[in-house]
PDB file of C-alpha atoms in Angstrom:
ATOM      1  CA  UNK W  67     -17.540   0.340 -16.330  1.00 92.00           C
ATOM      2  CA  UNK W  68     -17.475  -1.863 -13.238  1.00 93.00           C
ATOM      3  CA  UNK W  69     -16.049  -5.200 -14.318  1.00 94.00           C
ATOM      4  CA  UNK W  70     -13.440  -5.664 -11.571  1.00 94.00           C
ATOM      5  CA  UNK W  71     -10.273  -4.358 -13.190  1.00 94.00           C
ATOM      6  CA  UNK W  72      -7.440  -6.731 -14.118  1.00 95.00           C
ATOM      7  CA  UNK W  73      -6.501  -8.150 -10.715  1.00 92.00           C
ATOM      8  CA  UNK W  74      -7.814 -11.640 -11.508  1.00 91.00           C
ATOM      9  CA  UNK W  75      -5.664 -12.104 -14.601  1.00 92.00           C
ATOM     10  CA  UNK W  76      -2.034 -13.125 -14.185  1.00 93.00           C
ATOM     11  CA  UNK W  77      -1.470 -12.377 -17.870  1.00 93.00           C
ATOM     12  CA  UNK W  78      -2.867  -8.831 -17.689  1.00 92.00           C
ATOM     13  CA  UNK W  79      -1.161  -8.033 -14.378  1.00 94.00           C
ATOM     14  CA  UNK W  80       2.162  -9.176 -15.811  1.00 94.00           C
ATOM     15  CA  UNK W  81       1.991  -6.310 -18.277  1.00 92.00           C
ATOM     16  CA  UNK W  82       2.787  -4.142 -15.247  1.00 92.00           C
ATOM     17  CA  UNK W  83       4.455  -6.446 -12.688  1.00 92.00           C
ATOM     18  CA  UNK W  84       8.077  -7.577 -12.564  1.00 89.00           C
ATOM     19  CA  UNK W  85       9.130 -10.202 -11.757  1.00 92.00           C
ATOM     20  CA  UNK W  86       6.080 -11.897 -13.292  1.00 93.00           C
ATOM     21  CA  UNK W  87       3.296 -13.197 -11.072  1.00 92.00           C
ATOM     22  CA  UNK W  88       2.411 -16.878 -10.736  1.00 90.00           C
ATOM     23  CA  UNK W  89      -0.918 -16.379  -8.945  1.00 88.00           C
ATOM     24  CA  UNK W  90      -3.933 -14.089  -8.700  1.00 90.00           C
ATOM     25  CA  UNK W  91      -6.390 -14.330  -5.816  1.00 88.00           C
ATOM     26  CA  UNK W  92      -8.932 -11.903  -7.262  1.00 87.00           C
ATOM     27  CA  UNK W  93     -11.931 -13.443  -9.024  1.00 86.00           C
ATOM     28  CA  UNK W  94     -10.893 -14.904 -12.378  1.00 86.00           C
ATOM     29  CA  UNK W  95     -13.521 -12.847 -14.201  1.00 89.00           C
ATOM     30  CA  UNK W  96     -11.681  -9.646 -13.294  1.00 92.00           C
ATOM     31  CA  UNK W  97      -9.556  -9.836 -16.415  1.00 93.00           C
ATOM     32  CA  UNK W  98      -9.879  -6.377 -17.921  1.00 92.00           C
ATOM     33  CA  UNK W  99     -13.056  -6.493 -20.034  1.00 93.00           C
ATOM     34  CA  UNK W 100     -14.134  -3.002 -18.993  1.00 92.00           C
ATOM     35  CA  UNK W 101     -10.682  -1.550 -19.509  1.00 92.00           C
ATOM     36  CA  UNK W 102     -10.418  -3.068 -22.989  1.00 93.00           C
ATOM     37  CA  UNK W 103     -13.751  -1.561 -24.037  1.00 94.00           C
ATOM     38  CA  UNK W 104     -12.878   1.831 -22.552  1.00 95.00           C
ATOM     39  CA  UNK W 105      -9.458   1.904 -24.177  1.00 94.00           C
ATOM     40  CA  UNK W 106     -11.069   1.231 -27.539  1.00 94.00           C
ATOM     41  CA  UNK W 107     -13.067   4.411 -26.917  1.00 95.00           C
ATOM     42  CA  UNK W 108      -9.861   6.361 -26.287  1.00 95.00           C
ATOM     43  CA  UNK W 109      -9.652   6.093 -22.482  1.00 96.00           C
ATOM     44  CA  UNK W 110      -6.388   6.681 -20.698  1.00 96.00           C
ATOM     45  CA  UNK W 111      -4.830   4.300 -18.156  1.00 95.00           C
ATOM     46  CA  UNK W 112      -3.392   5.594 -14.886  1.00 95.00           C
ATOM     47  CA  UNK W 113      -0.464   3.322 -14.111  1.00 93.00           C
ATOM     48  CA  UNK W 114       2.021   5.514 -12.225  1.00 94.00           C
ATOM     49  CA  UNK W 115       1.089   4.060  -8.837  1.00 95.00           C
ATOM     50  CA  UNK W 116       3.347   3.070  -5.954  1.00 94.00           C
ATOM     51  CA  UNK W 117       2.194  -0.521  -6.562  1.00 94.00           C
ATOM     52  CA  UNK W 118       0.156  -1.762  -9.542  1.00 94.00           C
ATOM     53  CA  UNK W 119      -1.972  -4.028  -7.339  1.00 94.00           C
ATOM     54  CA  UNK W 120      -3.053  -4.728  -3.783  1.00 94.00           C
ATOM     55  CA  UNK W 121      -1.028  -7.689  -2.613  1.00 96.00           C
ATOM     56  CA  UNK W 122      -1.115 -10.772  -0.464  1.00 95.00           C
ATOM     57  CA  UNK W 123       1.570 -13.427  -0.021  1.00 97.00           C
ATOM     58  CA  UNK W 124       0.314 -16.897  -0.905  1.00 96.00           C
ATOM     59  CA  UNK W 125       1.545 -20.446  -0.519  1.00 96.00           C
ATOM     60  CA  UNK W 126       0.961 -22.878  -3.363  1.00 93.00           C
ATOM     61  CA  UNK W 127      -1.690 -25.501  -2.635  1.00 88.00           C
ATOM     62  CA  UNK W 128      -2.159 -26.988  -6.073  1.00 73.00           C
ATOM     63  CA  UNK W 129      -2.458 -30.416  -4.426  1.00 67.00           C
ATOM     64  CA  UNK W 130      -5.824 -29.366  -2.990  1.00 63.00           C
ATOM     65  CA  UNK W 131      -8.972 -30.003  -4.971  1.00 64.00           C
ATOM     66  CA  UNK W 132     -10.839 -26.887  -6.093  1.00 59.00           C
ATOM     67  CA  UNK W 133      -9.852 -23.282  -5.542  1.00 58.00           C
ATOM     68  CA  UNK W 134      -7.119 -21.455  -7.411  1.00 63.00           C
ATOM     69  CA  UNK W 135      -4.174 -23.320  -5.949  1.00 84.00           C
ATOM     70  CA  UNK W 136      -3.050 -20.528  -3.621  1.00 90.00           C
ATOM     71  CA  UNK W 137      -3.626 -19.865   0.082  1.00 92.00           C
ATOM     72  CA  UNK W 138      -3.476 -16.220   1.290  1.00 94.00           C
ATOM     73  CA  UNK W 139      -1.301 -15.547   4.340  1.00 96.00           C
ATOM     74  CA  UNK W 140      -3.288 -12.602   5.669  1.00 93.00           C
ATOM     75  CA  UNK W 141      -3.016 -12.388   9.458  1.00 87.00           C
ATOM     76  CA  UNK W 142      -3.136 -15.864  11.005  1.00 89.00           C
ATOM     77  CA  UNK W 143       0.537 -16.817  11.010  1.00 96.00           C
ATOM     78  CA  UNK W 144       3.045 -14.123   9.993  1.00 97.00           C
ATOM     79  CA  UNK W 145       2.514 -11.957  13.086  1.00 97.00           C
ATOM     80  CA  UNK W 146       2.687 -14.789  15.604  1.00 98.00           C
ATOM     81  CA  UNK W 147       5.774 -15.331  17.784  1.00 98.00           C
ATOM     82  CA  UNK W 148       8.257 -17.896  16.489  1.00 98.00           C
ATOM     83  CA  UNK W 149       8.230 -17.228  12.743  1.00 98.00           C
ATOM     84  CA  UNK W 150      10.566 -15.324  10.422  1.00 98.00           C
ATOM     85  CA  UNK W 151      10.580 -14.748   6.658  1.00 98.00           C
ATOM     86  CA  UNK W 152      13.852 -14.923   4.730  1.00 98.00           C
ATOM     87  CA  UNK W 153      15.247 -14.459   1.238  1.00 98.00           C
ATOM     88  CA  UNK W 154      17.692 -16.670  -0.664  1.00 98.00           C
ATOM     89  CA  UNK W 155      20.539 -15.389   1.508  1.00 98.00           C
ATOM     90  CA  UNK W 156      18.701 -16.666   4.571  1.00 98.00           C
ATOM     91  CA  UNK W 157      18.212 -13.067   5.707  1.00 98.00           C
ATOM     92  CA  UNK W 158      15.068 -11.392   6.981  1.00 98.00           C
ATOM     93  CA  UNK W 159      13.883  -8.528   4.789  1.00 98.00           C
ATOM     94  CA  UNK W 160      10.739  -7.148   6.464  1.00 98.00           C
ATOM     95  CA  UNK W 161       8.718  -6.952   9.658  1.00 98.00           C
ATOM     96  CA  UNK W 162       6.750 -10.170   9.132  1.00 98.00           C
ATOM     97  CA  UNK W 163       3.702  -8.791  10.985  1.00 98.00           C
ATOM     98  CA  UNK W 164       2.996  -5.910   8.595  1.00 97.00           C
ATOM     99  CA  UNK W 165      -0.097  -5.967   6.397  1.00 95.00           C
ATOM    100  CA  UNK W 166      -0.285  -8.537   3.632  1.00 96.00           C
ATOM    101  CA  UNK W 167       0.102  -5.737   1.062  1.00 96.00           C
ATOM    102  CA  UNK W 168       3.194  -4.288   2.730  1.00 96.00           C
ATOM    103  CA  UNK W 169       4.720  -7.743   3.175  1.00 98.00           C
ATOM    104  CA  UNK W 170       4.658  -8.350  -0.585  1.00 97.00           C
ATOM    105  CA  UNK W 171       5.910  -4.826  -1.260  1.00 96.00           C
ATOM    106  CA  UNK W 172       8.818  -5.799   1.004  1.00 97.00           C
ATOM    107  CA  UNK W 173       9.376  -8.949  -1.054  1.00 97.00           C
ATOM    108  CA  UNK W 174       9.617  -6.879  -4.228  1.00 97.00           C
ATOM    109  CA  UNK W 175      12.060  -4.400  -2.665  1.00 96.00           C
ATOM    110  CA  UNK W 176      14.240  -7.192  -1.298  1.00 97.00           C
ATOM    111  CA  UNK W 177      14.184  -9.083  -4.598  1.00 97.00           C
ATOM    112  CA  UNK W 178      16.119  -6.254  -6.245  1.00 95.00           C
ATOM    113  CA  UNK W 179      19.067  -7.110  -3.998  1.00 95.00           C
ATOM    114  CA  UNK W 180      18.759 -10.875  -3.452  1.00 96.00           C
ATOM    115  CA  UNK W 181      16.107 -13.386  -4.593  1.00 97.00           C
ATOM    116  CA  UNK W 182      13.078 -13.044  -2.300  1.00 97.00           C
ATOM    117  CA  UNK W 183      10.448 -14.561  -4.607  1.00 97.00           C
ATOM    118  CA  UNK W 184       9.689 -17.012  -3.254  1.00 97.00           C
ATOM    119  CA  UNK W 185      10.337 -15.966   0.314  1.00 98.00           C
ATOM    120  CA  UNK W 186      10.465 -18.665   2.971  1.00 98.00           C
ATOM    121  CA  UNK W 187       8.515 -18.702   6.235  1.00 98.00           C
ATOM    122  CA  UNK W 188      10.638 -20.430   8.885  1.00 98.00           C
ATOM    123  CA  UNK W 189       9.381 -21.898  12.176  1.00 98.00           C
ATOM    124  CA  UNK W 190       9.542 -25.008  14.343  1.00 98.00           C
ATOM    125  CA  UNK W 191       7.062 -27.768  15.188  1.00 97.00           C
ATOM    126  CA  UNK W 192       5.893 -26.029  18.361  1.00 97.00           C
ATOM    127  CA  UNK W 193       4.818 -23.001  16.298  1.00 98.00           C
ATOM    128  CA  UNK W 194       2.720 -25.087  13.913  1.00 97.00           C
ATOM    129  CA  UNK W 195       1.118 -27.006  16.773  1.00 96.00           C
ATOM    130  CA  UNK W 196       0.071 -23.763  18.436  1.00 97.00           C
ATOM    131  CA  UNK W 197      -0.744 -21.451  15.522  1.00 97.00           C
ATOM    132  CA  UNK W 198      -0.757 -23.472  12.306  1.00 96.00           C
ATOM    133  CA  UNK W 199       0.990 -22.325   9.139  1.00 97.00           C
ATOM    134  CA  UNK W 200      -0.801 -21.443   5.935  1.00 95.00           C
ATOM    135  CA  UNK W 201      -3.193 -24.247   5.074  1.00 92.00           C
ATOM    136  CA  UNK W 202      -1.815 -26.407   7.908  1.00 94.00           C
ATOM    137  CA  UNK W 203      -4.160 -26.054  10.919  1.00 93.00           C
ATOM    138  CA  UNK W 204      -2.904 -25.867  14.504  1.00 95.00           C
ATOM    139  CA  UNK W 205      -2.988 -28.883  16.789  1.00 91.00           C
ATOM    140  CA  UNK W 206      -0.996 -32.023  17.402  1.00 83.00           C
ATOM    141  CA  UNK W 207      -1.343 -34.063  14.246  1.00 83.00           C
ATOM    142  CA  UNK W 208       0.825 -35.730  11.658  1.00 90.00           C
ATOM    143  CA  UNK W 209       2.411 -33.353   9.164  1.00 94.00           C
ATOM    144  CA  UNK W 210       3.439 -36.192   6.866  1.00 93.00           C
ATOM    145  CA  UNK W 211       0.835 -35.302   4.233  1.00 90.00           C
ATOM    146  CA  UNK W 212       2.029 -31.708   3.990  1.00 93.00           C
ATOM    147  CA  UNK W 213       5.696 -32.685   3.848  1.00 95.00           C
ATOM    148  CA  UNK W 214       5.077 -35.378   1.235  1.00 92.00           C
ATOM    149  CA  UNK W 215       3.245 -32.903  -1.012  1.00 89.00           C
ATOM    150  CA  UNK W 216       6.088 -30.385  -0.733  1.00 92.00           C
ATOM    151  CA  UNK W 217       3.857 -27.800   0.923  1.00 94.00           C
ATOM    152  CA  UNK W 218       6.054 -27.999   4.037  1.00 96.00           C
ATOM    153  CA  UNK W 219       9.796 -28.622   4.035  1.00 98.00           C
ATOM    154  CA  UNK W 220      11.075 -30.392   7.161  1.00 98.00           C
ATOM    155  CA  UNK W 221      14.549 -30.890   8.625  1.00 98.00           C
ATOM    156  CA  UNK W 222      16.134 -31.743  11.966  1.00 97.00           C
ATOM    157  CA  UNK W 223      18.607 -28.833  11.872  1.00 98.00           C
ATOM    158  CA  UNK W 224      18.523 -25.267  10.565  1.00 98.00           C
ATOM    159  CA  UNK W 225      21.506 -26.026   8.331  1.00 97.00           C
ATOM    160  CA  UNK W 226      19.756 -29.038   6.786  1.00 98.00           C
ATOM    161  CA  UNK W 227      16.594 -26.987   6.292  1.00 98.00           C
ATOM    162  CA  UNK W 228      18.604 -24.299   4.497  1.00 98.00           C
ATOM    163  CA  UNK W 229      20.088 -26.910   2.178  1.00 98.00           C
ATOM    164  CA  UNK W 230      16.678 -28.338   1.316  1.00 98.00           C
ATOM    165  CA  UNK W 231      15.209 -24.961   0.394  1.00 98.00           C
ATOM    166  CA  UNK W 232      18.457 -23.814  -1.245  1.00 97.00           C
ATOM    167  CA  UNK W 233      19.095 -20.737   0.865  1.00 98.00           C
ATOM    168  CA  UNK W 234      22.391 -19.733   2.433  1.00 98.00           C
ATOM    169  CA  UNK W 235      22.905 -21.851   5.542  1.00 97.00           C
ATOM    170  CA  UNK W 236      25.072 -19.399   7.452  1.00 98.00           C
ATOM    171  CA  UNK W 237      22.628 -16.593   6.724  1.00 98.00           C
ATOM    172  CA  UNK W 238      19.641 -18.599   7.918  1.00 98.00           C
ATOM    173  CA  UNK W 239      21.424 -19.778  11.065  1.00 98.00           C
ATOM    174  CA  UNK W 240      22.340 -16.190  11.897  1.00 98.00           C
ATOM    175  CA  UNK W 241      18.767 -14.973  11.251  1.00 98.00           C
ATOM    176  CA  UNK W 242      17.342 -17.643  13.557  1.00 98.00           C
ATOM    177  CA  UNK W 243      19.907 -16.849  16.249  1.00 98.00           C
ATOM    178  CA  UNK W 244      19.129 -13.122  16.060  1.00 98.00           C
ATOM    179  CA  UNK W 245      15.383 -13.846  16.218  1.00 98.00           C
ATOM    180  CA  UNK W 246      15.880 -15.992  19.311  1.00 98.00           C
ATOM    181  CA  UNK W 247      17.861 -13.243  20.981  1.00 98.00           C
ATOM    182  CA  UNK W 248      15.199 -10.661  20.126  1.00 98.00           C
ATOM    183  CA  UNK W 249      12.554 -13.015  21.515  1.00 98.00           C
ATOM    184  CA  UNK W 250      14.268 -12.860  24.905  1.00 97.00           C
ATOM    185  CA  UNK W 251      14.571  -9.066  24.984  1.00 97.00           C
ATOM    186  CA  UNK W 252      11.240  -8.371  23.285  1.00 97.00           C
ATOM    187  CA  UNK W 253      12.858  -5.930  20.847  1.00 98.00           C
ATOM    188  CA  UNK W 254      13.341  -6.689  17.159  1.00 98.00           C
ATOM    189  CA  UNK W 255      16.443  -4.627  16.442  1.00 97.00           C
ATOM    190  CA  UNK W 256      16.285  -5.302  12.712  1.00 97.00           C
ATOM    191  CA  UNK W 257      12.699  -4.576  11.617  1.00 98.00           C
ATOM    192  CA  UNK W 258      10.715  -3.678  14.729  1.00 97.00           C
ATOM    193  CA  UNK W 259       8.316  -6.621  14.641  1.00 98.00           C
ATOM    194  CA  UNK W 260       5.773  -6.150  17.395  1.00 97.00           C
ATOM    195  CA  UNK W 261       6.485  -2.438  17.836  1.00 97.00           C
ATOM    196  CA  UNK W 262       3.163  -1.197  16.403  1.00 96.00           C
ATOM    197  CA  UNK W 263      -0.436  -1.600  17.497  1.00 96.00           C
ATOM    198  CA  UNK W 264      -1.174  -3.290  14.173  1.00 95.00           C
ATOM    199  CA  UNK W 265       1.537  -5.896  14.726  1.00 96.00           C
ATOM    200  CA  UNK W 266       0.509  -6.624  18.302  1.00 96.00           C
ATOM    201  CA  UNK W 267      -3.180  -6.920  17.408  1.00 96.00           C
ATOM    202  CA  UNK W 268      -2.355  -9.878  15.150  1.00 96.00           C
ATOM    203  CA  UNK W 269       0.223 -11.395  17.500  1.00 97.00           C
ATOM    204  CA  UNK W 270      -0.397 -13.528  20.581  1.00 97.00           C
ATOM    205  CA  UNK W 271      -1.532 -11.326  23.472  1.00 95.00           C
ATOM    206  CA  UNK W 272      -0.753 -14.126  25.942  1.00 96.00           C
ATOM    207  CA  UNK W 273       2.896 -14.248  24.874  1.00 97.00           C
ATOM    208  CA  UNK W 274       5.555 -11.958  26.313  1.00 94.00           C
ATOM    209  CA  UNK W 275       7.526  -9.821  26.406  1.00 97.00           C
ATOM    210  CA  UNK W 276       6.601  -9.182  22.761  1.00 98.00           C
ATOM    211  CA  UNK W 277       3.431 -10.805  21.363  1.00 98.00           C
ATOM    212  CA  UNK W 278       5.061 -11.122  17.933  1.00 98.00           C
ATOM    213  CA  UNK W 279       8.506 -12.470  18.872  1.00 98.00           C
ATOM    214  CA  UNK W 280       9.207 -16.042  19.929  1.00 98.00           C
ATOM    215  CA  UNK W 281      12.084 -18.513  19.634  1.00 98.00           C
ATOM    216  CA  UNK W 282      12.625 -20.972  16.800  1.00 98.00           C
ATOM    217  CA  UNK W 283      14.318 -23.488  19.012  1.00 95.00           C
ATOM    218  CA  UNK W 284      13.284 -27.142  18.966  1.00 94.00           C
ATOM    219  CA  UNK W 285      13.492 -29.526  15.991  1.00 96.00           C
ATOM    220  CA  UNK W 286      12.048 -30.454  13.669  1.00 97.00           C
ATOM    221  CA  UNK W 287      12.175 -27.167  11.776  1.00 98.00           C
ATOM    222  CA  UNK W 288       9.923 -26.187   8.877  1.00 98.00           C
ATOM    223  CA  UNK W 289       9.916 -23.893   5.859  1.00 98.00           C
ATOM    224  CA  UNK W 290       7.097 -22.817   3.549  1.00 98.00           C
ATOM    225  CA  UNK W 291       7.483 -20.902   0.286  1.00 98.00           C
ATOM    226  CA  UNK W 292       5.306 -17.835  -0.291  1.00 98.00           C
ATOM    227  CA  UNK W 293       4.800 -15.857  -3.500  1.00 97.00           C
ATOM    228  CA  UNK W 294       3.227 -12.495  -4.385  1.00 96.00           C
ATOM    229  CA  UNK W 295      -0.416 -12.559  -5.460  1.00 95.00           C
ATOM    230  CA  UNK W 296      -3.066  -9.939  -6.201  1.00 93.00           C
ATOM    231  CA  UNK W 297      -6.188  -9.167  -4.206  1.00 91.00           C
ATOM    232  CA  UNK W 298      -7.166  -6.598  -6.832  1.00 92.00           C
ATOM    233  CA  UNK W 299      -5.645  -4.079  -9.206  1.00 94.00           C
ATOM    234  CA  UNK W 300      -4.753  -0.499  -8.294  1.00 95.00           C
ATOM    235  CA  UNK W 301      -3.982   0.769 -11.775  1.00 95.00           C
ATOM    236  CA  UNK W 302      -6.999   1.353 -13.989  1.00 96.00           C
ATOM    237  CA  UNK W 303      -8.968   3.832 -16.055  1.00 97.00           C
ATOM    238  CA  UNK W 304      -8.151   7.484 -15.525  1.00 97.00           C
ATOM    239  CA  UNK W 305     -11.246   9.234 -14.184  1.00 97.00           C
ATOM    240  CA  UNK W 306     -12.324  12.492 -12.562  1.00 96.00           C
ATOM    241  CA  UNK W 307     -14.098  13.145  -9.245  1.00 95.00           C
ATOM    242  CA  UNK W 308     -17.457  12.170 -10.761  1.00 96.00           C
ATOM    243  CA  UNK W 309     -16.173   8.904 -12.179  1.00 96.00           C
ATOM    244  CA  UNK W 310     -16.116  10.241 -15.739  1.00 96.00           C
ATOM    245  CA  UNK W 311     -13.533   8.324 -17.730  1.00 97.00           C
ATOM    246  CA  UNK W 312     -10.859  10.582 -19.175  1.00 97.00           C
ATOM    247  CA  UNK W 313      -9.316  10.227 -22.607  1.00 97.00           C
ATOM    248  CA  UNK W 314      -5.569  10.110 -23.104  1.00 95.00           C
ATOM    249  CA  UNK W 315      -5.648  13.896 -23.583  1.00 95.00           C
ATOM    250  CA  UNK W 316      -7.322  14.348 -20.179  1.00 94.00           C
ATOM    251  CA  UNK W 317     -10.763  15.271 -21.516  1.00 96.00           C
ATOM    252  CA  UNK W 318     -13.899  13.389 -20.318  1.00 96.00           C
ATOM    253  CA  UNK W 319     -15.314  10.825 -22.725  1.00 96.00           C
ATOM    254  CA  UNK W 320     -18.992  11.626 -23.134  1.00 93.00           C
ATOM    255  CA  UNK W 321     -21.283   9.089 -21.472  1.00 93.00           C
ATOM    256  CA  UNK W 322     -18.498   6.855 -20.140  1.00 96.00           C
ATOM    257  CA  UNK W 323     -18.078   6.353 -16.380  1.00 97.00           C
ATOM    258  CA  UNK W 324     -16.103   3.939 -14.191  1.00 96.00           C
ATOM    259  CA  UNK W 325     -16.023   2.795 -10.577  1.00 95.00           C
ATOM    260  CA  UNK W 326     -14.656  -0.095  -8.551  1.00 94.00           C
ATOM    261  CA  UNK W 327     -11.407  -1.643  -9.726  1.00 94.00           C
ATOM    262  CA  UNK W 328     -11.949  -0.561 -13.331  1.00 96.00           C
ATOM    263  CA  UNK W 329     -11.265   2.963 -12.107  1.00 97.00           C
ATOM    264  CA  UNK W 330      -7.686   3.703 -11.070  1.00 97.00           C
ATOM    265  CA  UNK W 331      -7.536   3.611  -7.273  1.00 96.00           C
ATOM    266  CA  UNK W 332      -7.446   6.935  -5.455  1.00 95.00           C
ATOM    267  CA  UNK W 333      -5.002   5.191  -3.076  1.00 95.00           C
ATOM    268  CA  UNK W 334      -2.507   4.992  -5.965  1.00 95.00           C
ATOM    269  CA  UNK W 335      -1.042   1.666  -4.885  1.00 94.00           C
ATOM    270  CA  UNK W 336      -0.935   2.376  -1.148  1.00 94.00           C
ATOM    271  CA  UNK W 337      -2.854   0.256   1.361  1.00 93.00           C
ATOM    272  CA  UNK W 338      -3.975   2.165   4.465  1.00 90.00           C
ATOM    273  CA  UNK W 339      -6.328  -0.638   5.537  1.00 85.00           C
ATOM    274  CA  UNK W 340      -8.819  -3.338   4.545  1.00 84.00           C
ATOM    275  CA  UNK W 341     -11.732  -2.179   2.414  1.00 86.00           C
ATOM    276  CA  UNK W 342      -9.776   0.389   0.431  1.00 88.00           C
ATOM    277  CA  UNK W 343     -11.323  -0.907  -2.785  1.00 91.00           C
ATOM    278  CA  UNK W 344     -14.821  -1.176  -1.283  1.00 92.00           C
ATOM    279  CA  UNK W 345     -15.188   2.351   0.096  1.00 93.00           C
ATOM    280  CA  UNK W 346     -14.075   4.134  -3.082  1.00 94.00           C
ATOM    281  CA  UNK W 347     -16.133   1.672  -5.158  1.00 94.00           C
ATOM    282  CA  UNK W 348     -19.311   2.727  -3.367  1.00 95.00           C
ATOM    283  CA  UNK W 349     -18.444   6.429  -3.322  1.00 96.00           C
ATOM    284  CA  UNK W 350     -17.631   6.694  -7.012  1.00 96.00           C
ATOM    285  CA  UNK W 351     -20.563   4.505  -8.024  1.00 96.00           C
ATOM    286  CA  UNK W 352     -22.779   7.030  -6.219  1.00 97.00           C
ATOM    287  CA  UNK W 353     -20.991  10.034  -7.690  1.00 96.00           C
ATOM    288  CA  UNK W 354     -21.199   8.568 -11.197  1.00 95.00           C
ATOM    289  CA  UNK W 355     -24.902   7.842 -10.774  1.00 96.00           C
ATOM    290  CA  UNK W 356     -25.537  11.413  -9.622  1.00 95.00           C
ATOM    291  CA  UNK W 357     -23.501  12.817 -12.505  1.00 94.00           C
ATOM    292  CA  UNK W 358     -25.444  10.680 -14.984  1.00 93.00           C
ATOM    293  CA  UNK W 359     -28.704  11.840 -13.414  1.00 92.00           C
ATOM    294  CA  UNK W 360     -27.668  15.495 -13.603  1.00 87.00           C
ATOM    295  CA  UNK W 361     -26.539  15.095 -17.200  1.00 83.00           C
ATOM    296  CA  UNK W 362     -29.846  13.498 -18.162  1.00 79.00           C
ATOM    297  CA  UNK W 363     -31.800  16.261 -16.410  1.00 78.00           C
ATOM    298  CA  UNK W 364     -29.763  18.907 -18.183  1.00 74.00           C
ATOM    299  CA  UNK W 365     -30.470  17.361 -21.596  1.00 73.00           C
ATOM    300  CA  UNK W 366     -34.193  17.097 -20.779  1.00 75.00           C
ATOM    301  CA  UNK W 367     -34.287  20.768 -19.772  1.00 69.00           C
ATOM    302  CA  UNK W 368     -32.752  21.772 -23.085  1.00 65.00           C
TER     303      UNK W 368
END
């Protein structure tokens, strides 16, 4: 079984995800065909993972032609200086420069306390001109199209911006003020943005004293909503070290193997780095092939 798991199906992922997803970035064909067939044969599902999927925050771009209506915010904007992410209280909830997976995990943690789905990326015009934001490219150009579509929300003051996106105005003003103070000292006292090599790699090396911290200072100000989305599923078929699919009682099902996202991830919902579905996919495809070969040779010998 190597059909891609369930990460491309919002419906299937929502059997395991709360609050429910609106988007899936994984290929639409990854909707659980292999898992359905294997379960009919008695296969067990491993679903006790730290996260059921590998995540990315996305902004909604349904106004674009083609695609799946979602733009992944991987590394091009969140780590740059002059941007914060806030919840409905206008408060930051995570180091914005962490990996896309960890950012969404932070959204889910924060959402248990105050609404953080969607979260809002906050910046000013100077930030967008220099770095871009989501689908909006950098450069001096009119943003009227993006504002008119609702992709960007624009206001002349932080308080007016808060009102337009329906977050707490005092909370947002305080978060912006704290960010601006941290930008001067180079130390994010709340979440440590820019304190790791990973953060700084995706920041702006020409900006100091911290390549990930910059002021949000000059109007107009902008907000963009981001939502959780899947890059692929972590939960999947329970299997052993040779990719043999295990039944609900833990015994191997004769002749049934899995790899890729059909097989439950050995990372168990953690995301140590890009490619964590690709490496195990290749390894367990090889191990399954060798196990099948050995099984066939054993039967021939008998």
